[in-house]
Coordinates of C-alpha atoms and ligand atoms in Angstrom, one line a residue:
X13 CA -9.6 18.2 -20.1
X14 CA -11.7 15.0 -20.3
X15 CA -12.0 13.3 -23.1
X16 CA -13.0 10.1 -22.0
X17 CA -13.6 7.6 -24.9
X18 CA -15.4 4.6 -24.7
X19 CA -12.4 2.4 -26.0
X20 CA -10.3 4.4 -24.1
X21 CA -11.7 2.8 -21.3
X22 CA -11.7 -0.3 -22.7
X23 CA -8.2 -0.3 -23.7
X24 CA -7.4 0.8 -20.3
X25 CA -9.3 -2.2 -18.6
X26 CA -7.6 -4.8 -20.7
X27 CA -4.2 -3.2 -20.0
X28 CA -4.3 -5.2 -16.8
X29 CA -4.9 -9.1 -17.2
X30 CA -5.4 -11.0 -14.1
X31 CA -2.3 -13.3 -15.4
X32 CA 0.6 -10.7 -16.5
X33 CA 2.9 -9.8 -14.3
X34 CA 2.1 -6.9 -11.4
X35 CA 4.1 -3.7 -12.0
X36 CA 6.5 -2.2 -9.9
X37 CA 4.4 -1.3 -6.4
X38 CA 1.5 -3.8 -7.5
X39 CA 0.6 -6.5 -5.5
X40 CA 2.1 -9.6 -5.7
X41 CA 0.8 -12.0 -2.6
X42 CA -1.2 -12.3 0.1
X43 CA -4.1 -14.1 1.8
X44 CA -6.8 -13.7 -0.4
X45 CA -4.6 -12.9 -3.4
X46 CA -5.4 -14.4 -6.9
X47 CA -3.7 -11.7 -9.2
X48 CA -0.1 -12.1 -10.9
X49 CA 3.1 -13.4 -8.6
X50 CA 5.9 -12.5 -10.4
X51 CA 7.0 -9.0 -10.8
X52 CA 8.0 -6.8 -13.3
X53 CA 11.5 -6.6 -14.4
X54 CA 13.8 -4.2 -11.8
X55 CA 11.6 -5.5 -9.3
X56 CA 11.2 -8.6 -7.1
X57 CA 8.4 -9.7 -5.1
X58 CA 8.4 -8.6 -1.5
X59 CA 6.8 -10.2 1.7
X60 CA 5.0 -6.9 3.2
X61 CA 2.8 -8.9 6.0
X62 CA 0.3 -11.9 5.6
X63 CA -2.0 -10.2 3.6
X64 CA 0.4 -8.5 1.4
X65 CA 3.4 -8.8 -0.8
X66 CA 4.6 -5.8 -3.4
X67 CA 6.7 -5.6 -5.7
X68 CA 9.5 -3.2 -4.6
X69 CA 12.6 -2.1 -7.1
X70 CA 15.4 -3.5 -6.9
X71 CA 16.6 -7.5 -7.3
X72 CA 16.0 -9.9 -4.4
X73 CA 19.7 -8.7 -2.6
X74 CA 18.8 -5.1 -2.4
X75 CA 16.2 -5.3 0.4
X76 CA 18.8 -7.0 3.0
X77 CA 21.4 -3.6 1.9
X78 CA 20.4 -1.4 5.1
X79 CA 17.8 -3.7 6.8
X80 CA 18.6 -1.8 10.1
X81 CA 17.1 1.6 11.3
X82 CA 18.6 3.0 14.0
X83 CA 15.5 3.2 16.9
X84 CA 18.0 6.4 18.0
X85 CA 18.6 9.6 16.2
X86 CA 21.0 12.6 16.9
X87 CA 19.6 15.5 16.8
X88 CA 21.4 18.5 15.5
X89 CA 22.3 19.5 19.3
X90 CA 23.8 15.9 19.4
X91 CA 21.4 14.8 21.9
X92 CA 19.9 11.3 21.0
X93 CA 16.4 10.6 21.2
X94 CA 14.8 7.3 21.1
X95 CA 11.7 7.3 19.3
X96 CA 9.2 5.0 20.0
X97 CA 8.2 1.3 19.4
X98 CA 5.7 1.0 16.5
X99 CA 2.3 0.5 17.6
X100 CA 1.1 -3.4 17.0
X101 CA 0.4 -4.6 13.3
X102 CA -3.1 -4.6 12.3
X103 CA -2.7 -4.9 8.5
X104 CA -6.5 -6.8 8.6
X105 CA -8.1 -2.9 7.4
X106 CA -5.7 -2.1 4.7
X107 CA -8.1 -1.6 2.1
X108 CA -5.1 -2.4 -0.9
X109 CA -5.0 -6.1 0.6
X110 CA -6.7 -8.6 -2.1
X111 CA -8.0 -5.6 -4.8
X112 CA -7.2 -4.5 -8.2
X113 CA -6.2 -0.9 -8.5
X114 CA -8.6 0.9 -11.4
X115 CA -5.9 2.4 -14.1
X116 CA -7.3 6.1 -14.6
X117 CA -8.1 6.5 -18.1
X118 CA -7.3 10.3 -18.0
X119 CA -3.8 9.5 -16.9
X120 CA -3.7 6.3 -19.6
X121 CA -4.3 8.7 -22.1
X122 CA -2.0 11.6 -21.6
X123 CA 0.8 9.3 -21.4
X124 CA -0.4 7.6 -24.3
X125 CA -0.6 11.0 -26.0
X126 CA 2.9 11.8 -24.6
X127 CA 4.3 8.3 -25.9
X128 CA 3.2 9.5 -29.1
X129 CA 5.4 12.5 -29.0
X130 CA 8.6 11.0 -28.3
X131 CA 11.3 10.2 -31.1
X132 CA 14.0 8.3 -29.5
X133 CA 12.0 4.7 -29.4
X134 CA 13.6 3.0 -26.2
X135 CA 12.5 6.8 -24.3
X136 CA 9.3 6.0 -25.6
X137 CA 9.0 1.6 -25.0
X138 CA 9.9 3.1 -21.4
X139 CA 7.4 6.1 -21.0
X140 CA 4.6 3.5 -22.3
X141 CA 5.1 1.5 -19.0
X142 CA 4.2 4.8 -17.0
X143 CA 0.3 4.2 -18.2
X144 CA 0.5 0.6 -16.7
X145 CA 0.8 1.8 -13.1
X146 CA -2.4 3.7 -11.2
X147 CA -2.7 7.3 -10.4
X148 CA -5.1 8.6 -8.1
X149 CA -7.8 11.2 -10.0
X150 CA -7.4 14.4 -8.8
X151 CA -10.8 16.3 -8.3
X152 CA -9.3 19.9 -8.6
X153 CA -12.9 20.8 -9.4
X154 CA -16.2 20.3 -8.9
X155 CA -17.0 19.5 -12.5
X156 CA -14.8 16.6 -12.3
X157 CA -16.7 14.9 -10.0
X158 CA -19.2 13.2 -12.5
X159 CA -15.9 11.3 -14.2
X160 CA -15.1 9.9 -10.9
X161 CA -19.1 8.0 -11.1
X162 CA -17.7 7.2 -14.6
X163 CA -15.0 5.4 -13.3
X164 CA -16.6 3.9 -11.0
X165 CA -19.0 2.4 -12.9
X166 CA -16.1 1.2 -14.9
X167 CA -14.8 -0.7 -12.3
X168 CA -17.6 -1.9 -10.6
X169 CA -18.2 -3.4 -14.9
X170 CA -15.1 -4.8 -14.5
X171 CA -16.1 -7.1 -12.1
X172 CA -13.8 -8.5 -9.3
X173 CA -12.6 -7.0 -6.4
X174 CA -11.4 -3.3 -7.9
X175 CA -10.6 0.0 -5.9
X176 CA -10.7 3.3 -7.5
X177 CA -8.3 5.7 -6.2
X178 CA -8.8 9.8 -6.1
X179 CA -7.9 12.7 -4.7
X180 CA -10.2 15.5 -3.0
X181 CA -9.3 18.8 -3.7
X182 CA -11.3 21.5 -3.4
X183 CA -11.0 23.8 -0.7
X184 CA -12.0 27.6 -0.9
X185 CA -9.1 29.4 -0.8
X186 CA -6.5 26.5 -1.8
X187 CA -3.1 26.6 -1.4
X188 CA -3.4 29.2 1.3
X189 CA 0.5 29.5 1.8
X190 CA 1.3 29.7 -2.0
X191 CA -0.9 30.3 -5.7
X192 CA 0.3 27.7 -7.9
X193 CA -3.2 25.6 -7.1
X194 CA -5.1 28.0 -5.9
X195 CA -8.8 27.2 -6.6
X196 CA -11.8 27.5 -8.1
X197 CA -13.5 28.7 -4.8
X198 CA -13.2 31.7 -2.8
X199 CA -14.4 31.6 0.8
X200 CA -16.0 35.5 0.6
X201 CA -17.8 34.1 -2.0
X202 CA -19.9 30.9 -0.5
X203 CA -16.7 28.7 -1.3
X204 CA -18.1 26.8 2.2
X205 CA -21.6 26.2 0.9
X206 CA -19.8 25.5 -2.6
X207 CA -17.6 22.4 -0.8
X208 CA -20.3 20.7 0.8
X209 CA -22.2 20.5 -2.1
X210 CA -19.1 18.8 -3.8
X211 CA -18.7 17.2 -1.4
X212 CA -22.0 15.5 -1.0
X213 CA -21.9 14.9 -4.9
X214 CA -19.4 12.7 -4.4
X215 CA -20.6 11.0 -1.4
X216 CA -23.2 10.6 -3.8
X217 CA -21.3 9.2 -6.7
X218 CA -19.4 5.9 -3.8
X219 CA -22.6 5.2 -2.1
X220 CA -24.0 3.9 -5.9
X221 CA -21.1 1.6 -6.2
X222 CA -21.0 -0.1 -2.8
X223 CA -18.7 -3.2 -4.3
X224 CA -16.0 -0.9 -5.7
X225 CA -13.7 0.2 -2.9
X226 CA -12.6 4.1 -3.1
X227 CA -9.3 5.7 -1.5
X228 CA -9.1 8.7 -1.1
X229 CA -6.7 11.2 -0.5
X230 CA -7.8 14.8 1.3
X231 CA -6.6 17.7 0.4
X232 CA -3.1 18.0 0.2
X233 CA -1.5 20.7 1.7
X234 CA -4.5 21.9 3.2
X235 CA -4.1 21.3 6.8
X236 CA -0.6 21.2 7.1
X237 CA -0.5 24.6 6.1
X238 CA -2.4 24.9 8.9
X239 CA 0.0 23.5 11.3
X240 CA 2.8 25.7 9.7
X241 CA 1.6 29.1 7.9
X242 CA -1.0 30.9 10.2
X243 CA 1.6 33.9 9.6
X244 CA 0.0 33.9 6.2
X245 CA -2.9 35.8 6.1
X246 CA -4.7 34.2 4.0
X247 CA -4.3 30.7 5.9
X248 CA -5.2 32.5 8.9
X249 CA -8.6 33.3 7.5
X250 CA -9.1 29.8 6.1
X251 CA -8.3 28.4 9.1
X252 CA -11.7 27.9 10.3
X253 CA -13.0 26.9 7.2
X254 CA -10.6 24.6 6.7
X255 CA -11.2 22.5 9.5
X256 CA -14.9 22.5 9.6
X257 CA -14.7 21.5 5.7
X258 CA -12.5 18.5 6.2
X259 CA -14.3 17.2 9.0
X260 CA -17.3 17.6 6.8
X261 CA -16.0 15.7 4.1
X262 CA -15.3 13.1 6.4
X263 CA -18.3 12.9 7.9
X264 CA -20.3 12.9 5.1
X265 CA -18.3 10.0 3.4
X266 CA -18.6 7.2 6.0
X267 CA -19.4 4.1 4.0
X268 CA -17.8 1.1 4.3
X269 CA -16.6 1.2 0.7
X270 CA -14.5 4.3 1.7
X271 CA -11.0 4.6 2.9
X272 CA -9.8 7.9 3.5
X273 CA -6.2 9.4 4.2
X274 CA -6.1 13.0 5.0
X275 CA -2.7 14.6 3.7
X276 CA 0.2 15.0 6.0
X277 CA 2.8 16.9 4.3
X278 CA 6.3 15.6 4.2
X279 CA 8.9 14.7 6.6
X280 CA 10.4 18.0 5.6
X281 CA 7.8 20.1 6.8
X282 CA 5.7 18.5 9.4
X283 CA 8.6 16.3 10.8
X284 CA 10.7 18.9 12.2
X285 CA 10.1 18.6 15.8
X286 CA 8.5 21.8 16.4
X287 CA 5.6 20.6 13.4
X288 CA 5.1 17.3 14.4
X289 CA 3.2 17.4 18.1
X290 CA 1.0 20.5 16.5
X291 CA 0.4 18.2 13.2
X292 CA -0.8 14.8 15.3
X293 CA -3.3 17.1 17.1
X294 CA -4.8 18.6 14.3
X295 CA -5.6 15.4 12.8
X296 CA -7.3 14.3 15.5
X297 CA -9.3 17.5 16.4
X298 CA -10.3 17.2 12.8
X299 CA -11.5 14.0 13.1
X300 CA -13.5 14.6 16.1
X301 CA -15.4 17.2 14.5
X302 CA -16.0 14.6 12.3
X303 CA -18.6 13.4 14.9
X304 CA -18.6 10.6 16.9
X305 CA -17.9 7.1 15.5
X306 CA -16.4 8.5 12.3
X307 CA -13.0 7.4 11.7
X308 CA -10.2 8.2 8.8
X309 CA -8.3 4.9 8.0
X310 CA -5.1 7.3 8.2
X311 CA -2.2 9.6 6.5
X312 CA -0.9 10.5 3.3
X313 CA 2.3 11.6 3.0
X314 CA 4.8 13.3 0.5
X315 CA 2.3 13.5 -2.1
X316 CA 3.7 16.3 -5.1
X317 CA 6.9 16.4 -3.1
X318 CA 10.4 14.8 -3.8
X319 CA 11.7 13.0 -0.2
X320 CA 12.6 9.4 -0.1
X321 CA 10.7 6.8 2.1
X322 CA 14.5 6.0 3.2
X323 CA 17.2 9.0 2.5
X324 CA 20.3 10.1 4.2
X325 CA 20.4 12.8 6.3
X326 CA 19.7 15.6 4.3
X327 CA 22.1 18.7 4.9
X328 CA 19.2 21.6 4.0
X329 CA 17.3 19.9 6.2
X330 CA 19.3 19.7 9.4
X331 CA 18.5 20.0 12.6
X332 CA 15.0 18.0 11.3
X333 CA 15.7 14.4 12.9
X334 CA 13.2 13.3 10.6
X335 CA 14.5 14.0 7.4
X336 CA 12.8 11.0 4.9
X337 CA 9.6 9.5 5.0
X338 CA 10.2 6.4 7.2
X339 CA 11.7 8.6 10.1
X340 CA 8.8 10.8 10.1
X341 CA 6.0 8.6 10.0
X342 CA 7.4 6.5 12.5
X343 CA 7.7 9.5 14.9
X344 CA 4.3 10.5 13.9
X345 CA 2.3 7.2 14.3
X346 CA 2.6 7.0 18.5
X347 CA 1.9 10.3 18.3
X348 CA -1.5 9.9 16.6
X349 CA -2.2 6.8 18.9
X350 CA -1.9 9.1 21.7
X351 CA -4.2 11.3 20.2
X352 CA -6.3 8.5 19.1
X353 CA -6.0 8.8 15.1
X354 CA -5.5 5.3 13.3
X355 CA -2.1 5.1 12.2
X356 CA -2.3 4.0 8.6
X357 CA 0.0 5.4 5.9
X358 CA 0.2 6.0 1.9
X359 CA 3.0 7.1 0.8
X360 CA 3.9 8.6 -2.5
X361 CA 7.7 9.1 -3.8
X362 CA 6.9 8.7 -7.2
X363 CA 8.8 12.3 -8.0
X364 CA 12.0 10.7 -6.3
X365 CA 11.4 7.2 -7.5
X366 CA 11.5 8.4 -11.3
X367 CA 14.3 10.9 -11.2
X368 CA 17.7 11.9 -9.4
X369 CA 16.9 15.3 -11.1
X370 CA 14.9 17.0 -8.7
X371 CA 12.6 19.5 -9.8
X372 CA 11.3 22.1 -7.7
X373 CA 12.8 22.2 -4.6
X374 CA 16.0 22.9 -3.2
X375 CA 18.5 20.5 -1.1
X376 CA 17.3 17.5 -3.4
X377 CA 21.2 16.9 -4.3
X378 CA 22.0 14.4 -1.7
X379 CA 19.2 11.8 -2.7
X380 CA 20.0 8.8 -2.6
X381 CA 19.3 5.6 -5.5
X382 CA 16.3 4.3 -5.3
X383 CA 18.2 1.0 -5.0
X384 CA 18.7 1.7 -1.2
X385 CA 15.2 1.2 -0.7
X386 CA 13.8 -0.8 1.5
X387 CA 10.8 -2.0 2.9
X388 CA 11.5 -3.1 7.0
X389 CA 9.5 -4.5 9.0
X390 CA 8.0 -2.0 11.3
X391 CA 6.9 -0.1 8.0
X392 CA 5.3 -2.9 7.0
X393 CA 2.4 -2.7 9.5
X394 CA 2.3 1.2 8.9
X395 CA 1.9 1.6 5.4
X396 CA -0.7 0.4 3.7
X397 CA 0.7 0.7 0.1
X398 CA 3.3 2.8 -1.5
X399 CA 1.3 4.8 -4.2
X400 CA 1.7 7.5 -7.3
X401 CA -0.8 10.0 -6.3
X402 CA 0.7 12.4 -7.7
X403 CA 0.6 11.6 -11.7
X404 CA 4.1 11.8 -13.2
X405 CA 4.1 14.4 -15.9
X406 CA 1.2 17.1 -15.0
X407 CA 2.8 20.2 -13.6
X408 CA 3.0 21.6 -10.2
X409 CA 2.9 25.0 -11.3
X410 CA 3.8 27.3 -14.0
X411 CA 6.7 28.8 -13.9
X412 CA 5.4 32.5 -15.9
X413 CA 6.7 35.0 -13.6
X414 CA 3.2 37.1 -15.2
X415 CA 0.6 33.9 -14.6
X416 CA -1.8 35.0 -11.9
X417 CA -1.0 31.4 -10.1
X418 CA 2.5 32.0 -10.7
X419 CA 4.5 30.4 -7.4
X420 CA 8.1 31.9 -6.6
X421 CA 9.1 28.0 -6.3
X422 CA 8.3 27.2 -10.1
X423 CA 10.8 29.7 -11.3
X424 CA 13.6 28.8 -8.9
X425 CA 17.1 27.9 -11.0
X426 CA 16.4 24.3 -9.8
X427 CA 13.3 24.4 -11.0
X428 CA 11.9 22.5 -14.2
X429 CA 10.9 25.2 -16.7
X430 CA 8.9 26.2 -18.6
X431 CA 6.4 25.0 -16.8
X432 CA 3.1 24.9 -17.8
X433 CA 0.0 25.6 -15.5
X434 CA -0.5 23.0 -12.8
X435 CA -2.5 20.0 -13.7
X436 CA -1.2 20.6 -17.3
X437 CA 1.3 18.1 -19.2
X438 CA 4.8 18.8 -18.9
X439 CA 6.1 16.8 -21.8
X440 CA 9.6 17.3 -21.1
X441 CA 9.2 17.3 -17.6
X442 CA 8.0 13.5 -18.2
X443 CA 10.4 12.5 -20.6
X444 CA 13.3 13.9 -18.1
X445 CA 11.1 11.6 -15.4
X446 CA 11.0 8.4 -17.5
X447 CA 15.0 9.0 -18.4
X448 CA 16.1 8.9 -15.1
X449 CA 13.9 6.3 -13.9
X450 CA 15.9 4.4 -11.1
X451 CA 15.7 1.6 -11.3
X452 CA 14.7 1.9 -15.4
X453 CA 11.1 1.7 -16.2
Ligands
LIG26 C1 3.0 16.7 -29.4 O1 3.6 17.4 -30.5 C2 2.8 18.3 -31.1 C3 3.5 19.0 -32.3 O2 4.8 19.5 -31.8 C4 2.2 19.4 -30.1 O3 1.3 20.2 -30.8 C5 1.5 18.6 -29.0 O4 1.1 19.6 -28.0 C6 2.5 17.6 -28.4 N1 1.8 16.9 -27.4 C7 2.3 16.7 -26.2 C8 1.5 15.8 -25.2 O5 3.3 17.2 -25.8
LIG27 C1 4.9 27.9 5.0 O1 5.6 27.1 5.9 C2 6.7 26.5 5.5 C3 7.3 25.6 6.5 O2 7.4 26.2 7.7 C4 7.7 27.6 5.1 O3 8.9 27.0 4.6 C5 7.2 28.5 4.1 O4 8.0 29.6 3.8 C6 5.8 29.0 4.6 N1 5.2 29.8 3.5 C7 4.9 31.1 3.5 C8 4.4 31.7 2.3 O5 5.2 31.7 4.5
LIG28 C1 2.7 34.3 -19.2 O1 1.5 34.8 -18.6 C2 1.0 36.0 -19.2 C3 -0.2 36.4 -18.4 O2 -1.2 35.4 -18.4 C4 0.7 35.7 -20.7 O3 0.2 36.9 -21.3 C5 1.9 35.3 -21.4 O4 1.6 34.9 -22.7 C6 2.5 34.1 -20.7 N1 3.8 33.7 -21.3 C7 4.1 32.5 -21.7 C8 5.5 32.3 -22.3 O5 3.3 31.6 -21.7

């Protein structure tokens, strides 16, 4: 899948001048800052924190449009709960604070490609945008992570202060709950042994390029299906294995260069009450296998999944008090404290951000414009930066009924089809994406 050109790399280097504009989600201010001010049009520069403004959607009016969160919820018995203060701001580790984000020339390229493919030209002047803003670089398999030293190398060329963002993801048995991703190793066949050897290899690959920062996401779904699918036997096996292998991974990649978040799920699957306690404890057991003195810088959350940061109550998602991204990190972060997990978040609603035509899962009707976004202020000193792990366009999952990593959700009615395999491009998955880009691209 790599065909990584020399001036593609190039070309994807100089699509980022220190003096344009930032795109939507870049950075736009801050301590430290020396990048663009100004923003991209359909968005206006926000003030995050001291360290760090963003450029959020919307014009400058939009952010004062629901400024106020309740600090009390009903739950679906009608009994309110108050959930609890934020803990203190301490914005001083975000690692996005002051650095350029490395565009991934995979990703550059496949929307170039895609671009290339579309007729109607304003579709396509929009699409072209897509390439602008950073992916992470999903390591679905060991061979890919060589590419990742390329980039690094890249940036670390580049000069400046530049941060590389990827995503680990490699677990024997993947996608324990579902097939869509499963992987390329099996734990009855050495898959542990397999791991730790990718994962030293790429412990190996950030410790040769100690100016470039590195973010990285771990394993998505991967514990939360712990937290939520032991019924499934095949989790139930990995279970073990799971948890010694991510507390390997972060063990094995403490440098100071490296910022992990370990994948949280969504609001609609670890926030429901009976998730969330069981989900905060996890992450801490796994980080105290870890060994002592190793530390995550925090979460991911809704990464390949469609829920808003800020939504309204969802209806296929009631009784769950936390039904968007804001209500459910919020309820998670005093819960981690307690546990004594850092409570840092990334967040990624690309999926939602680009369409009101959900793919893939049901009770997606009642989103909500991105318009009503917002960025308050308690959020500000939990998130560290809203992102686009998951890259726009490549599949989820195929939705061939015969495919051997066929997943019952792929061929649902609401479902985008036909879906290629996941990881593929999904051209008119992406063009549907860039048309319904709220605000436009
Ligand atoms: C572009 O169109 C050509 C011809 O229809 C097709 O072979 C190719 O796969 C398309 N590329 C993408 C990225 O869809
Ligand atoms: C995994 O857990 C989720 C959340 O509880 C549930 O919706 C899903 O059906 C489970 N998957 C399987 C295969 O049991
Ligand atoms: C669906 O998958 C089966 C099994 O891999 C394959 O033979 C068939 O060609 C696929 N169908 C399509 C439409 O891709």
């Amino acid at each position: 899948m790599f065909k990584l050109s020399a001036s593609l790399l190039a070309l994807a280097l100089v699509a980022f001048p220190a003096n344009a504009q930032s795109p939507i989600y870049g950075q736009c201010g801050g301590q430290g800052w020396t990048g663009a001010t100004t923003c991209a049009s359909g968005s206006v520069c926000t003030f995050s924190n001291p360290y760090y403004s963003q450029c959020l959607p919307g014009s400058a009016t939009t952010t004062s449009a629901s400024s106020t969160r309740p600090t009390t919820t009903t739950t679906g018995g009608g009994s309110p709960t108050t959930t609890s203060a934020a803990p203190a701001p301490t914005d001083a580790g975000n690692p996005f604070v002051g650095y350029t984000t490395f565009l991934i020339p995979e990703y550059v390229s496949e929307v170039q490609a895609a671009v290339a493919n579309i007729s109607d030209a304003t579709t396509a002047a929009s699409a072209a945008k897509v390439a602008e803003i950073p992916v992470f670089f999903w390591m679905d398999v060991a061979a890919k992570v060589p590419t990742l030293g390329t980039y690094l190398a890249a940036a670390n060329a580049a000069g400046g202060k530049q941060l590389v963002q990827a995503v680990i993801y490699d677990l024997p048995d993947r996608d324990c709950a579902a097939e869509s991703s499963a992987g390329e190793f099996t734990i009855a066949n050495g898959g542990a042994a397999d791991y730790m050897a990718y994962i030293d290899a790429i412990a190996a690959q950030v410790q040769q390029y100690p100016n470039v920062r590195v973010v990285f996401v771990v394993e998505p779904d991967g514990l939360a299906n712990l937290v939520t699918n032991l019924s499934v036997e095949k989790c139930a096996n990995a279970q073990t294995t799971y948890i010694q292998l991510v507390s390997y991974a972060i063990s094995k990649l403490q440098f100071p260069n490296v910022f992990l978040y370990l994948d949280a799920g969504h609001s609609g699957w670890l926030g429901w009450p009976a998730n969330i306690t069981p989900a905060a404890q996890l992450f801490a057991q796994v980080l105290k296998g870890a060994g002592s003195g190793a530390t995550v810088r925090g979460l991911a959350t809704d990464v390949s999944n469609y829920n808003l940061l800020r939504g309204t109550e969802d209806p296929a998602q009631s009784p769950n008090p936390n039904y968007d991204e804001e209500l459910y990190i919020n309820a998670l972060a005093p819960l981690l404290t307690q546990n004594g997990f850092p409570a840092h978040f990334i967040v990624d609603p690309v999926l939602v951000l680009l369409t009101s035509v959900p793919p893939k899962v049901t009770g997606a009707t009642s989103r909500v414009p991105v318009s009503a976004l917002v960025h308050p202020p308690t959020l500000a000193t939990l998130i560290d930066s809203i992102v686009w792990v998951k890259p726009p366009g490549e599949s989820d999952g195929t939705s061939n009924s015969s495919a051997a990593r066929y997943d019952t959700h792929c061929g649902q009615s609401d479902a985008a089809q036909p879906a290629p395999e996941a990881g593929t491009w999904f051209q008119s998955y992406f063009v549907t994406l860039v048309q319904n880009a709220n605000p436009p691209l």
